[in-house]
mmCIF file of C-alpha atoms in Angstrom:
data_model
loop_
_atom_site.group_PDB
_atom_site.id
_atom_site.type_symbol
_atom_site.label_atom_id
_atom_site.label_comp_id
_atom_site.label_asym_id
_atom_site.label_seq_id
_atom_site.Cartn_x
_atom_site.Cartn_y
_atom_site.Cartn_z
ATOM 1 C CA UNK A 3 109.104 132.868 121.690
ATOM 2 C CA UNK A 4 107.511 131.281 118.634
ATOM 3 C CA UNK A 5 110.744 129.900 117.581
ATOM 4 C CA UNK A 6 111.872 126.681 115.772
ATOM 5 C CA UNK A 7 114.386 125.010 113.857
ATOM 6 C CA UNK A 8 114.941 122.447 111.301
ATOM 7 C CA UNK A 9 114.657 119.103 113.096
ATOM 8 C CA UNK A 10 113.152 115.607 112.479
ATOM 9 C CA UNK A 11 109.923 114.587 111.122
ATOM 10 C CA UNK A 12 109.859 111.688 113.815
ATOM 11 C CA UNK A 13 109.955 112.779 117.813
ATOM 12 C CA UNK A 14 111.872 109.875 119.080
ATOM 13 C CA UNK A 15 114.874 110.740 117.608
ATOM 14 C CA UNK A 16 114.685 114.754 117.956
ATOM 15 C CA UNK A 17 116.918 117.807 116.365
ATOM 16 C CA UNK A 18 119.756 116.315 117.840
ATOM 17 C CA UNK A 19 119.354 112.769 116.517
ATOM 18 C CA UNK A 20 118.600 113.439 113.003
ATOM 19 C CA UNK A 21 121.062 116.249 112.684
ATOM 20 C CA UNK A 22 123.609 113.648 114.307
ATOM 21 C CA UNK A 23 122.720 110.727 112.633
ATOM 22 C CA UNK A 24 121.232 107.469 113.085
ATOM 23 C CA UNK A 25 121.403 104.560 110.406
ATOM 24 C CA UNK A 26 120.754 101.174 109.965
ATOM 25 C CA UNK A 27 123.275 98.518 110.685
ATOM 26 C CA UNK A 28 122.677 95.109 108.856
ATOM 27 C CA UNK A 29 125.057 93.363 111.027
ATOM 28 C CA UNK A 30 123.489 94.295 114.179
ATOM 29 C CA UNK A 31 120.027 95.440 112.747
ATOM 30 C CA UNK A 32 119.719 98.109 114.816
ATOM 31 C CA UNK A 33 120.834 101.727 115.237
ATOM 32 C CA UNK A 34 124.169 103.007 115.219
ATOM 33 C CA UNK A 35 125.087 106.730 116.580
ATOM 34 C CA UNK A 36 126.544 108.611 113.749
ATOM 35 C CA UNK A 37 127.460 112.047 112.406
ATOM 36 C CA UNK A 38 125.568 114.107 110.309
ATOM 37 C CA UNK A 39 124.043 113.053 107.302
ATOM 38 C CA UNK A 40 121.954 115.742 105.553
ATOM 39 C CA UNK A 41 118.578 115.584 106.866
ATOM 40 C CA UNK A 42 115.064 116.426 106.161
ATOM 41 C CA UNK A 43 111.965 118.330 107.712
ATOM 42 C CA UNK A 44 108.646 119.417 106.909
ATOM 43 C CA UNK A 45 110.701 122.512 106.247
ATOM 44 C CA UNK A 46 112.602 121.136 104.071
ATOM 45 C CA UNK A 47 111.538 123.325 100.764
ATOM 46 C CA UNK A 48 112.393 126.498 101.779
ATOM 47 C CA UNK A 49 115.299 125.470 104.608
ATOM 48 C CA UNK A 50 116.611 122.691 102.499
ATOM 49 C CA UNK A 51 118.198 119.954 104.632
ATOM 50 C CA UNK A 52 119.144 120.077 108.437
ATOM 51 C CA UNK A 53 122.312 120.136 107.742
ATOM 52 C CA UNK A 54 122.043 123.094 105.786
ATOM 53 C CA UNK A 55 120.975 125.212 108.996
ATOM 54 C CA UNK A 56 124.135 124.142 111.143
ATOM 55 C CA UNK A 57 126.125 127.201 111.602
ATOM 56 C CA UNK A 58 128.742 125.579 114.083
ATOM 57 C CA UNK A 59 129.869 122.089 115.428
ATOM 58 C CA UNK A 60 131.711 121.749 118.472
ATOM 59 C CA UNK A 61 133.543 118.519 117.720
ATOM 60 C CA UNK A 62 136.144 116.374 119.522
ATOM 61 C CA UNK A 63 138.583 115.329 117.607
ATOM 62 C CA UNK A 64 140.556 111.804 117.471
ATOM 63 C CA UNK A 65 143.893 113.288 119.098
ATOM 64 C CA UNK A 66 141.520 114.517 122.072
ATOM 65 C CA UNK A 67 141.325 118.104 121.020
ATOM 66 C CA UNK A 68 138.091 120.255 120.982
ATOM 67 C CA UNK A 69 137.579 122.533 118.119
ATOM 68 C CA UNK A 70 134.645 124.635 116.096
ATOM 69 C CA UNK A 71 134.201 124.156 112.427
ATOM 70 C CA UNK A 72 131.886 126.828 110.935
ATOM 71 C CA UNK A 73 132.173 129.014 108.067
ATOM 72 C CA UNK A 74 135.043 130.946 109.199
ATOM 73 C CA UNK A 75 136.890 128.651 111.597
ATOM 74 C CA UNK A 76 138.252 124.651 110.456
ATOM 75 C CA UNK A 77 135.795 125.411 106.976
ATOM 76 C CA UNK A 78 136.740 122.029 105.308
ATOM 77 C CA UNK A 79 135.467 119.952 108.592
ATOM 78 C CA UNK A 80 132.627 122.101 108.441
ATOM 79 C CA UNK A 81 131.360 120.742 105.313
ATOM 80 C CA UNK A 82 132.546 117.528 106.160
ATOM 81 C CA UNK A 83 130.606 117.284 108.716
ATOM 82 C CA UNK A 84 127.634 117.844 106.567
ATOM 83 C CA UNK A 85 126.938 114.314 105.367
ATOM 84 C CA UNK A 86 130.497 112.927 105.749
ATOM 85 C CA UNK A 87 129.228 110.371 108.251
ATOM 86 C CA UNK A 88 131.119 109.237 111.736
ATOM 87 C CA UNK A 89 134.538 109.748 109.808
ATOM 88 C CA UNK A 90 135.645 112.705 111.386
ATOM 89 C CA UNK A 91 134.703 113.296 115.090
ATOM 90 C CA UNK A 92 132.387 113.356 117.377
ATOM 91 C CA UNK A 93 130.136 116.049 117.400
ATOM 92 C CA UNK A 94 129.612 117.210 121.116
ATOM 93 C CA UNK A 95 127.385 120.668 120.131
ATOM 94 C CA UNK A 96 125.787 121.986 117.045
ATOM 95 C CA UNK A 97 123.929 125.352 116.453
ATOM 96 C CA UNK A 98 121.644 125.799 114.480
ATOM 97 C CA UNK A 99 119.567 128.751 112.474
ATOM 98 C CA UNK A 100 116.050 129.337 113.969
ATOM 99 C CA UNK A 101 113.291 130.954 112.368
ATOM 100 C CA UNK A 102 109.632 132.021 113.482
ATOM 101 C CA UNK A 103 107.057 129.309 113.586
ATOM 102 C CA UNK A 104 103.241 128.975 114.695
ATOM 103 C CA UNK A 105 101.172 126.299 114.141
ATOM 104 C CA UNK A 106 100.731 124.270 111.437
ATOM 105 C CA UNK A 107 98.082 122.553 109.271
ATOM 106 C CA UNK A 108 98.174 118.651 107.960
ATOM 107 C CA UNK A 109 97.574 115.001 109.222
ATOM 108 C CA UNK A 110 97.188 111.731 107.820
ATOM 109 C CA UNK A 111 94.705 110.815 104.698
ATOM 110 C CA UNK A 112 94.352 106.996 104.208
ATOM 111 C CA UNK A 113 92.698 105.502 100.723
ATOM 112 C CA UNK A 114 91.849 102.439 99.635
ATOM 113 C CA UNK A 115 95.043 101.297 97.390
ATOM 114 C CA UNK A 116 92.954 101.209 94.184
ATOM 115 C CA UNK A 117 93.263 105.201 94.489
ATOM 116 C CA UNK A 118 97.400 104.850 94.132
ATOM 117 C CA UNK A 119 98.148 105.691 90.856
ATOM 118 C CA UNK A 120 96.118 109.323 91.908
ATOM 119 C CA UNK A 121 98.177 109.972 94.421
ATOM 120 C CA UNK A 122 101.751 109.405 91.858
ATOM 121 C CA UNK A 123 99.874 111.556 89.736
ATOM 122 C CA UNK A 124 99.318 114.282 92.469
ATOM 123 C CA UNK A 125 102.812 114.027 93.599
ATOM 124 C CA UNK A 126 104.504 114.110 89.629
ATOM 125 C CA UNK A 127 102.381 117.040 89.212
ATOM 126 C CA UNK A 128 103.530 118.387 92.636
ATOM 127 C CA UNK A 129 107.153 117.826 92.836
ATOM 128 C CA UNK A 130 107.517 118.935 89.202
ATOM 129 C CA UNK A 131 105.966 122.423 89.209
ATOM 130 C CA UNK A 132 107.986 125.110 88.709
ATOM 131 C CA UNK A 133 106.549 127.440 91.083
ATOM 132 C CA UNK A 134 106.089 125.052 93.613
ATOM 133 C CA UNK A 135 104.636 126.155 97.143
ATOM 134 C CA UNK A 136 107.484 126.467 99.871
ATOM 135 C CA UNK A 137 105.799 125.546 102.346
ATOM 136 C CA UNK A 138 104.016 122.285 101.476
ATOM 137 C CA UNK A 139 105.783 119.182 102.264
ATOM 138 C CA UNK A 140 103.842 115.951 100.995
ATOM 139 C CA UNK A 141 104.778 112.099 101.853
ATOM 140 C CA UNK A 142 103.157 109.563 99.681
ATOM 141 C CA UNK A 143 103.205 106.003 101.366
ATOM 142 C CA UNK A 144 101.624 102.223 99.921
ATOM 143 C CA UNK A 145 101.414 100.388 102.780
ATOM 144 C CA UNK A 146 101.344 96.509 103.286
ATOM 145 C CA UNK A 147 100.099 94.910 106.946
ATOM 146 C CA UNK A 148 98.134 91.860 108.620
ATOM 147 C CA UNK A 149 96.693 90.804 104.881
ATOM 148 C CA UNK A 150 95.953 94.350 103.774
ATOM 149 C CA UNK A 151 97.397 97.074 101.736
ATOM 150 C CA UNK A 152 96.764 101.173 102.263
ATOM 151 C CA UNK A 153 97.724 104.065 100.288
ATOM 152 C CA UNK A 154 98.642 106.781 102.654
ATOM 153 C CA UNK A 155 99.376 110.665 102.502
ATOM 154 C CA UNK A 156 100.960 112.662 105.067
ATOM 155 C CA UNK A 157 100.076 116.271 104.132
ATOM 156 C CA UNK A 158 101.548 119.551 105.529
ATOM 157 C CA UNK A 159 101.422 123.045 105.383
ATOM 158 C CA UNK A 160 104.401 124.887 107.759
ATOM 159 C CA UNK A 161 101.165 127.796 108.102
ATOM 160 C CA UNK A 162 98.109 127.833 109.998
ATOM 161 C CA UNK A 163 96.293 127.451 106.591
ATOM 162 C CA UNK A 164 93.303 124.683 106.008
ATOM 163 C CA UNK A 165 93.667 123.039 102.846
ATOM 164 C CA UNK A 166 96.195 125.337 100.999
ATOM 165 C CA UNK A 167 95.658 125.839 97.359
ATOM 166 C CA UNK A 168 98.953 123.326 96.689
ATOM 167 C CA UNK A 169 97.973 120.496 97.948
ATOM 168 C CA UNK A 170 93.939 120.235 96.626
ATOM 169 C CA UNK A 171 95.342 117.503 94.325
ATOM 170 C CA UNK A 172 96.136 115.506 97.083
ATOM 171 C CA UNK A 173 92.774 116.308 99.207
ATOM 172 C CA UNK A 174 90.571 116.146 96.380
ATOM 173 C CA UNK A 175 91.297 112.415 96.406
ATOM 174 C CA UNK A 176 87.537 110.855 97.635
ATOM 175 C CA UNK A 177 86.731 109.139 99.544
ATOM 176 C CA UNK A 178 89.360 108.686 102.322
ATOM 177 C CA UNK A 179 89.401 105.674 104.996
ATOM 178 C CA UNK A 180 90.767 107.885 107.522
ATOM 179 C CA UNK A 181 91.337 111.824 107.674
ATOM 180 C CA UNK A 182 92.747 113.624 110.545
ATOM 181 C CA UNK A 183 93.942 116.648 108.762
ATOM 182 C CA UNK A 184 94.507 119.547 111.369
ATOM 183 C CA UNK A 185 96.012 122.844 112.430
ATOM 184 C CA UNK A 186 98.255 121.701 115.411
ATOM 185 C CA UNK A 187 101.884 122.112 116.680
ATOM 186 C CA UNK A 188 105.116 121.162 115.604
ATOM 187 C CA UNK A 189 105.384 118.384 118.556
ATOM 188 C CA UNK A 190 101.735 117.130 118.151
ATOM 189 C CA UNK A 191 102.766 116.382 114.411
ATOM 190 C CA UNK A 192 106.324 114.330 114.964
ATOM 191 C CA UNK A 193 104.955 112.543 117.912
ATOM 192 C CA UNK A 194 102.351 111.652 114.942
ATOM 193 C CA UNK A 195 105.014 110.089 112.744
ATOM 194 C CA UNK A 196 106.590 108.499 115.873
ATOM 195 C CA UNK A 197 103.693 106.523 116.178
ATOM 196 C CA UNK A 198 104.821 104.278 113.054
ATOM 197 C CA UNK A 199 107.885 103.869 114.240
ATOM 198 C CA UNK A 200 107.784 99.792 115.469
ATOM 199 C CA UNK A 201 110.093 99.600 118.127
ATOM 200 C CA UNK A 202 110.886 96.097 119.588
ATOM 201 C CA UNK A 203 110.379 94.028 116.481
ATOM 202 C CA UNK A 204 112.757 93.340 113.764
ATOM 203 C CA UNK A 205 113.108 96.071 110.928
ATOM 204 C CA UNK A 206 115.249 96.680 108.085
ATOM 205 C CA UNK A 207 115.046 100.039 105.738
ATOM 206 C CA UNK A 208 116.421 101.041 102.641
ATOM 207 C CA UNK A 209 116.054 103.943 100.429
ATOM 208 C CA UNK A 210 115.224 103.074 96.814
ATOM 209 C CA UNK A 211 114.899 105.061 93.128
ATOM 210 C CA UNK A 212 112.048 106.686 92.382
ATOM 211 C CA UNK A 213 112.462 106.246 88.736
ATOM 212 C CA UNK A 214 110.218 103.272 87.993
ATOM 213 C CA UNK A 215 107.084 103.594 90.580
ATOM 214 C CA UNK A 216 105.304 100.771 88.542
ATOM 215 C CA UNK A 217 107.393 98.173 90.061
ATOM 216 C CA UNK A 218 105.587 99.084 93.122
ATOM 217 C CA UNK A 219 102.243 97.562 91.876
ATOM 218 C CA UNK A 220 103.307 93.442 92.485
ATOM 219 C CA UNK A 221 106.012 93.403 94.398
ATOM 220 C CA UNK A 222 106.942 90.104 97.203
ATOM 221 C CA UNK A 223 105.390 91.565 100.171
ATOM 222 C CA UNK A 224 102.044 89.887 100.887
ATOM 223 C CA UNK A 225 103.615 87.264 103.171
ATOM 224 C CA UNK A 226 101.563 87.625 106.540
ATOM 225 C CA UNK A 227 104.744 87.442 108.323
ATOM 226 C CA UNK A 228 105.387 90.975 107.070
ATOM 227 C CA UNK A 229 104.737 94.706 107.220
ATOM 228 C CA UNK A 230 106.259 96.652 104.309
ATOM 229 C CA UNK A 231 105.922 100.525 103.652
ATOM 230 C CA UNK A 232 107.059 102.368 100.509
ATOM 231 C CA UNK A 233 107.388 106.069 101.444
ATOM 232 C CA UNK A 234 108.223 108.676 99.180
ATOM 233 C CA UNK A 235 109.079 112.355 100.003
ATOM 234 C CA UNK A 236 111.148 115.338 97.958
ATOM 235 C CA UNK A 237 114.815 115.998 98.145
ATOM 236 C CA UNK A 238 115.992 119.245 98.441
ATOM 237 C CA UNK A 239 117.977 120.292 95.472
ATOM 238 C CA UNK A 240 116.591 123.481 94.790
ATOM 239 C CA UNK A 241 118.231 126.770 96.501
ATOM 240 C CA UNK A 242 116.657 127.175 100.426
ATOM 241 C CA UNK A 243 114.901 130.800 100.201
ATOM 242 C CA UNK A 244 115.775 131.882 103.746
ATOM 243 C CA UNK A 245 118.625 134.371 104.847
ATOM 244 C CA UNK A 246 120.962 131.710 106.271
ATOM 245 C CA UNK A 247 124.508 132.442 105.921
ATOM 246 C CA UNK A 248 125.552 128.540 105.111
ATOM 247 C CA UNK A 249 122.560 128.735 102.529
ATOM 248 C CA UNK A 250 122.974 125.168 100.827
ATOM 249 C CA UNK A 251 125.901 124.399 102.301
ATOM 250 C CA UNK A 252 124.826 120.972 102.976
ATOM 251 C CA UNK A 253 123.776 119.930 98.932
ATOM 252 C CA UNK A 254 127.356 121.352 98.076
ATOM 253 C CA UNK A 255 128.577 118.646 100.366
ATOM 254 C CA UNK A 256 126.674 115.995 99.191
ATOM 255 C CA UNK A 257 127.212 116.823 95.731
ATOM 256 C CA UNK A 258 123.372 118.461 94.804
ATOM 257 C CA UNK A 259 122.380 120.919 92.669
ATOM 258 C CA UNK A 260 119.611 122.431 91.856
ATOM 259 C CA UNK A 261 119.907 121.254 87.863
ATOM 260 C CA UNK A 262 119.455 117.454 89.509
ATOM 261 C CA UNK A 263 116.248 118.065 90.626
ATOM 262 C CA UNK A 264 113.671 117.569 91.072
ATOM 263 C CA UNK A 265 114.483 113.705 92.716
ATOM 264 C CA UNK A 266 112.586 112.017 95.091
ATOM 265 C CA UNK A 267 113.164 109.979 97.734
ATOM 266 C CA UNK A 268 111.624 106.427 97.929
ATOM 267 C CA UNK A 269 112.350 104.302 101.209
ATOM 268 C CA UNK A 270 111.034 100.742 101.728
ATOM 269 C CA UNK A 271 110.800 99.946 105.282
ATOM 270 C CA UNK A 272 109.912 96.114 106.460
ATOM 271 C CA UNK A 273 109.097 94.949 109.826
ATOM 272 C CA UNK A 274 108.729 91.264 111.207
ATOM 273 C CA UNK A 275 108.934 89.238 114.296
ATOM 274 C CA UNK A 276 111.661 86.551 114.482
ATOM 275 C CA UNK A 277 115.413 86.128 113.645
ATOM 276 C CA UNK A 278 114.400 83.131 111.881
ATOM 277 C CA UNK A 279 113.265 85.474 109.056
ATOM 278 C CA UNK A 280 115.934 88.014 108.703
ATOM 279 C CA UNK A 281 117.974 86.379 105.796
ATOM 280 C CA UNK A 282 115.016 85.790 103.978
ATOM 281 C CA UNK A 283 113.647 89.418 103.901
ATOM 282 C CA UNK A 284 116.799 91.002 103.741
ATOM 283 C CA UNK A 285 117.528 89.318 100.059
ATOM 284 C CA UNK A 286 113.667 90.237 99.217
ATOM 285 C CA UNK A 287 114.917 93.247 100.251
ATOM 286 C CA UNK A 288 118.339 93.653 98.173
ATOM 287 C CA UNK A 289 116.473 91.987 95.245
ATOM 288 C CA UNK A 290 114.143 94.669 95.026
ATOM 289 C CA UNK A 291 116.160 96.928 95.595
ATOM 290 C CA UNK A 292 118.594 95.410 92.240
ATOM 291 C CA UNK A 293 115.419 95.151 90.138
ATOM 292 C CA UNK A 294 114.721 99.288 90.600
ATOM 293 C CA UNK A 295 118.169 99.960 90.189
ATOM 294 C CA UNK A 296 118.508 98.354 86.488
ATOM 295 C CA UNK A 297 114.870 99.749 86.039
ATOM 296 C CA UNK A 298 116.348 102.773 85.971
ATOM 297 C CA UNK A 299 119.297 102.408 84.296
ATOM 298 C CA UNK A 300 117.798 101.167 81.276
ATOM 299 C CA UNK A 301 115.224 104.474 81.059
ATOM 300 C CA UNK A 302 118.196 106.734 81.885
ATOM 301 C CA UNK A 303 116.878 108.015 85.272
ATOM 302 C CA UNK A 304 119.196 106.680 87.929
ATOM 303 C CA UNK A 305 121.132 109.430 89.427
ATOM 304 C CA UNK A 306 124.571 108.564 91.586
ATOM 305 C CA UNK A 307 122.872 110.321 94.256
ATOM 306 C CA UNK A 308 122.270 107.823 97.381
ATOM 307 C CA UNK A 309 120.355 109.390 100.338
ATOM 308 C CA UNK A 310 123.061 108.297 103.140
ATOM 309 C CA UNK A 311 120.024 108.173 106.050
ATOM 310 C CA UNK A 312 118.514 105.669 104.331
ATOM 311 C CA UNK A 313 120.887 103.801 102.736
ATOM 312 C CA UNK A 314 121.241 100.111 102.929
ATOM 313 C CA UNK A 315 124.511 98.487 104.821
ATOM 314 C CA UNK A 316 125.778 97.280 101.468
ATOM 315 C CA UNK A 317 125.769 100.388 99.304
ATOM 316 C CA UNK A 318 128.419 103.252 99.385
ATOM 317 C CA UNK A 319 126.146 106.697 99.498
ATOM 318 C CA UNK A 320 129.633 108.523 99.827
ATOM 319 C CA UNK A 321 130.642 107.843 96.590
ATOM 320 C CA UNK A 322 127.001 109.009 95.630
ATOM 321 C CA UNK A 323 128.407 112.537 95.963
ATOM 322 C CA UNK A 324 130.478 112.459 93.582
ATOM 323 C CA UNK A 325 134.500 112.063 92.840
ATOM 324 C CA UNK A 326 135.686 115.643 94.378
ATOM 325 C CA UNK A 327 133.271 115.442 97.052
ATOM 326 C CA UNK A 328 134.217 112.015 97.993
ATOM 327 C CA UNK A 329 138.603 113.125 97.238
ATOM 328 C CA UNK A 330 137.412 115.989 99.630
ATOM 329 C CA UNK A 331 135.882 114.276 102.490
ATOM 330 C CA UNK A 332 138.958 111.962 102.461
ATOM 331 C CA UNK A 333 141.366 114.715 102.484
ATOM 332 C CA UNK A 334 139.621 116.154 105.305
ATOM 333 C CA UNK A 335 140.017 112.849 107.296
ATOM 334 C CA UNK A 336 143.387 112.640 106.727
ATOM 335 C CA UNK A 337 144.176 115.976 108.044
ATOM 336 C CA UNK A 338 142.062 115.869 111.522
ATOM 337 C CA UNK A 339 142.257 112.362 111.641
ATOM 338 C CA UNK A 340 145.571 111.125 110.289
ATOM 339 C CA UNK A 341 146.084 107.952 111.903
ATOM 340 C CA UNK A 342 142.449 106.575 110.586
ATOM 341 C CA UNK A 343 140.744 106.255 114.059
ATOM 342 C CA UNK A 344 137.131 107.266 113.384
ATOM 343 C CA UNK A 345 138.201 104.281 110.119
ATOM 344 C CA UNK A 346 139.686 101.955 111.875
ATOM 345 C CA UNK A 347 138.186 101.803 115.237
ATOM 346 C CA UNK A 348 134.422 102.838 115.157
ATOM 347 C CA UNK A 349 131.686 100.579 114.211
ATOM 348 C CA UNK A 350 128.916 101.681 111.855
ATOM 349 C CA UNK A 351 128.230 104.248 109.530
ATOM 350 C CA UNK A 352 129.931 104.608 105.897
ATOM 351 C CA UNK A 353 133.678 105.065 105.566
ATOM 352 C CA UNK A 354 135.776 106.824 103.322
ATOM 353 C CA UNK A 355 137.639 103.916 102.054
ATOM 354 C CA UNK A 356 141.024 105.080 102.503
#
């Protein structure tokens, strides 16, 4: 039918598991089944997030009921629904907006990591133009693994068209260690990105501020014990240019708009073998993590914005979308939830704090 819709990057966890939710749980460090948390694809800049493209939940409610929320039916769980986290229910069916879609073009480009600050440079010039190409989607990553660090790009073009004109900046970059730029299928592409995906080993993510990228340059991370990955990739503030009726109904939720843009998101993912280690990296981790943060206060970048898929267990991403979002989402758990159950009784995810 040469249909698709907006679904994960990554093949292991599919449509359903991104547009559902999966995050990281310190206490447990591993995943925890969520709801919906916003989302992004490789058509992300012209669908803007995943949860943008859900026209209907079916969703079971504390008190046992089953009801729709859409944009004419239970509107305010709707929204909710659309980054609110596991506050609210538990989402049993979603529908989402399709679109036509062939093949596409892109890969993976490795670089020696002298050739970093040319890739930043590519992706300033990128994320920041004002007529920016729809249907590029770029992910910059500096890699560090068994005593050796990589700059990475993951390049893609939602056509069937070799080396678009938008992202030349990024090819142009010579030489590469590795090129396997392609035309290929949707499928072919996230089983790709699946590939890093370490499963098995110990792992801890958070997402960081892209404000201050020179803190990247010496950063604790060389320990052989280790495998860390900065990854950086567009959020989608501006208005998606497709004919959906809930047409940024997801940013409203989590408190976007287009004047906040562009941002970008930065994630730091580490890996490692034993328990023995975990306390250790974490606080690398959340030290990091501390030193960006003032970084960016001081230059006046930060923005209250928290990507809630990659957020750390110890931060708050609700409040992240700001105070009316945050009084609405509450308000909305009160009334379909009123004796606190998804608060009270269900592990992971972010809560509300009422």
């Amino acid at each position: 039918m040469g249909l698709s819709v907006s679904g994960g990057r990554v093949s292991k966890p599919g449509v359903a598991g991104l547009t559902t939710g999966g995050m990281f749980d310190k206490s447990r460090l591993r995943n925890e089944l969520t709801v919906d948390q916003g989302g992004i694809s490789y058509f992300s800049t012209r669908k803007g997030f995943v949860c943008d493209n859900v026209v209907n939940y079916e969703v079971v409610l504390a008190s046992g009921e089953i009801v729709n929320a859409n944009a004419q039916q239970h509107r305010d769980l709707w929204l909710a629904l659309k980054g609110g986290s596991n506050n609210f229910g538990i989402v049993t069916r979603f529908d989402l907006i399709t679109f036509q879609q062939g093949q596409l073009w892109g890969g993976s480009v490795y670089y020696d990591p002298s050739t970093f600050p040319q890739q930043l440079k590519a992706l300033f010039e990128w994320d920041t133009d004002p007529n920016y190409d729809e249907f590029a989607h770029v992910i910059v990553s500096y890699g560090y693994g068994r005593g050796a660090f990589v700059a990475a790009n993951n390049l893609y073009y939602t056509k069937a068209t070799v080396n678009p004109t938008s992202l030349r900046s990024f090819t142009s970059i010579q030489p590469p260690i590795f090129n396997n730029l392609r035309i290929a299928n949707l499928t072919d592409f996230t089983d790709e990105q699946a590939a890093f995906s370490t499963d098995g080993i110990r792992q801890a993510i958070t997402r960081l501020p892209s404000y201050h990228l020179g803190i990247l340059e010496r950063q604790p991370g060389t320990d052989p014990i280790v495998r860390r990955r900065y990854l950086l990739a567009r959020i989608p503030t501006h208005s998606a240019r497709h004919d959906g009726k809930v047409c940024a109904s997801g940013r409203k939720s989590l408190g976007l708009d287009p004047t906040d843009g562009p941002l970008m998101l930065m994630l730091l993912a580490s890996t490692w073998a034993s328990p023995n280690d975990d306390s250790r990296i974490i606080r690398t981790q959340q030290e990091l993590l501390d030193r960006v943060n003032k970084a960016a206060a001081v230059k006046g970048l930060d923005s209250r914005f928290r990507y809630l898929n990659y957020a750390y267990a110890d931060e708050d991403p609700i409040s992240g979308f700001g105070p009316q979002n945050q009084a609405r989402l509450q308000a909305t758990s009160r009334k379909y939830d009123p004796d606190a159950f998804f608060q009270k009784a269900v592990p992971g995810g972010f809560k509300l704090s009422i």
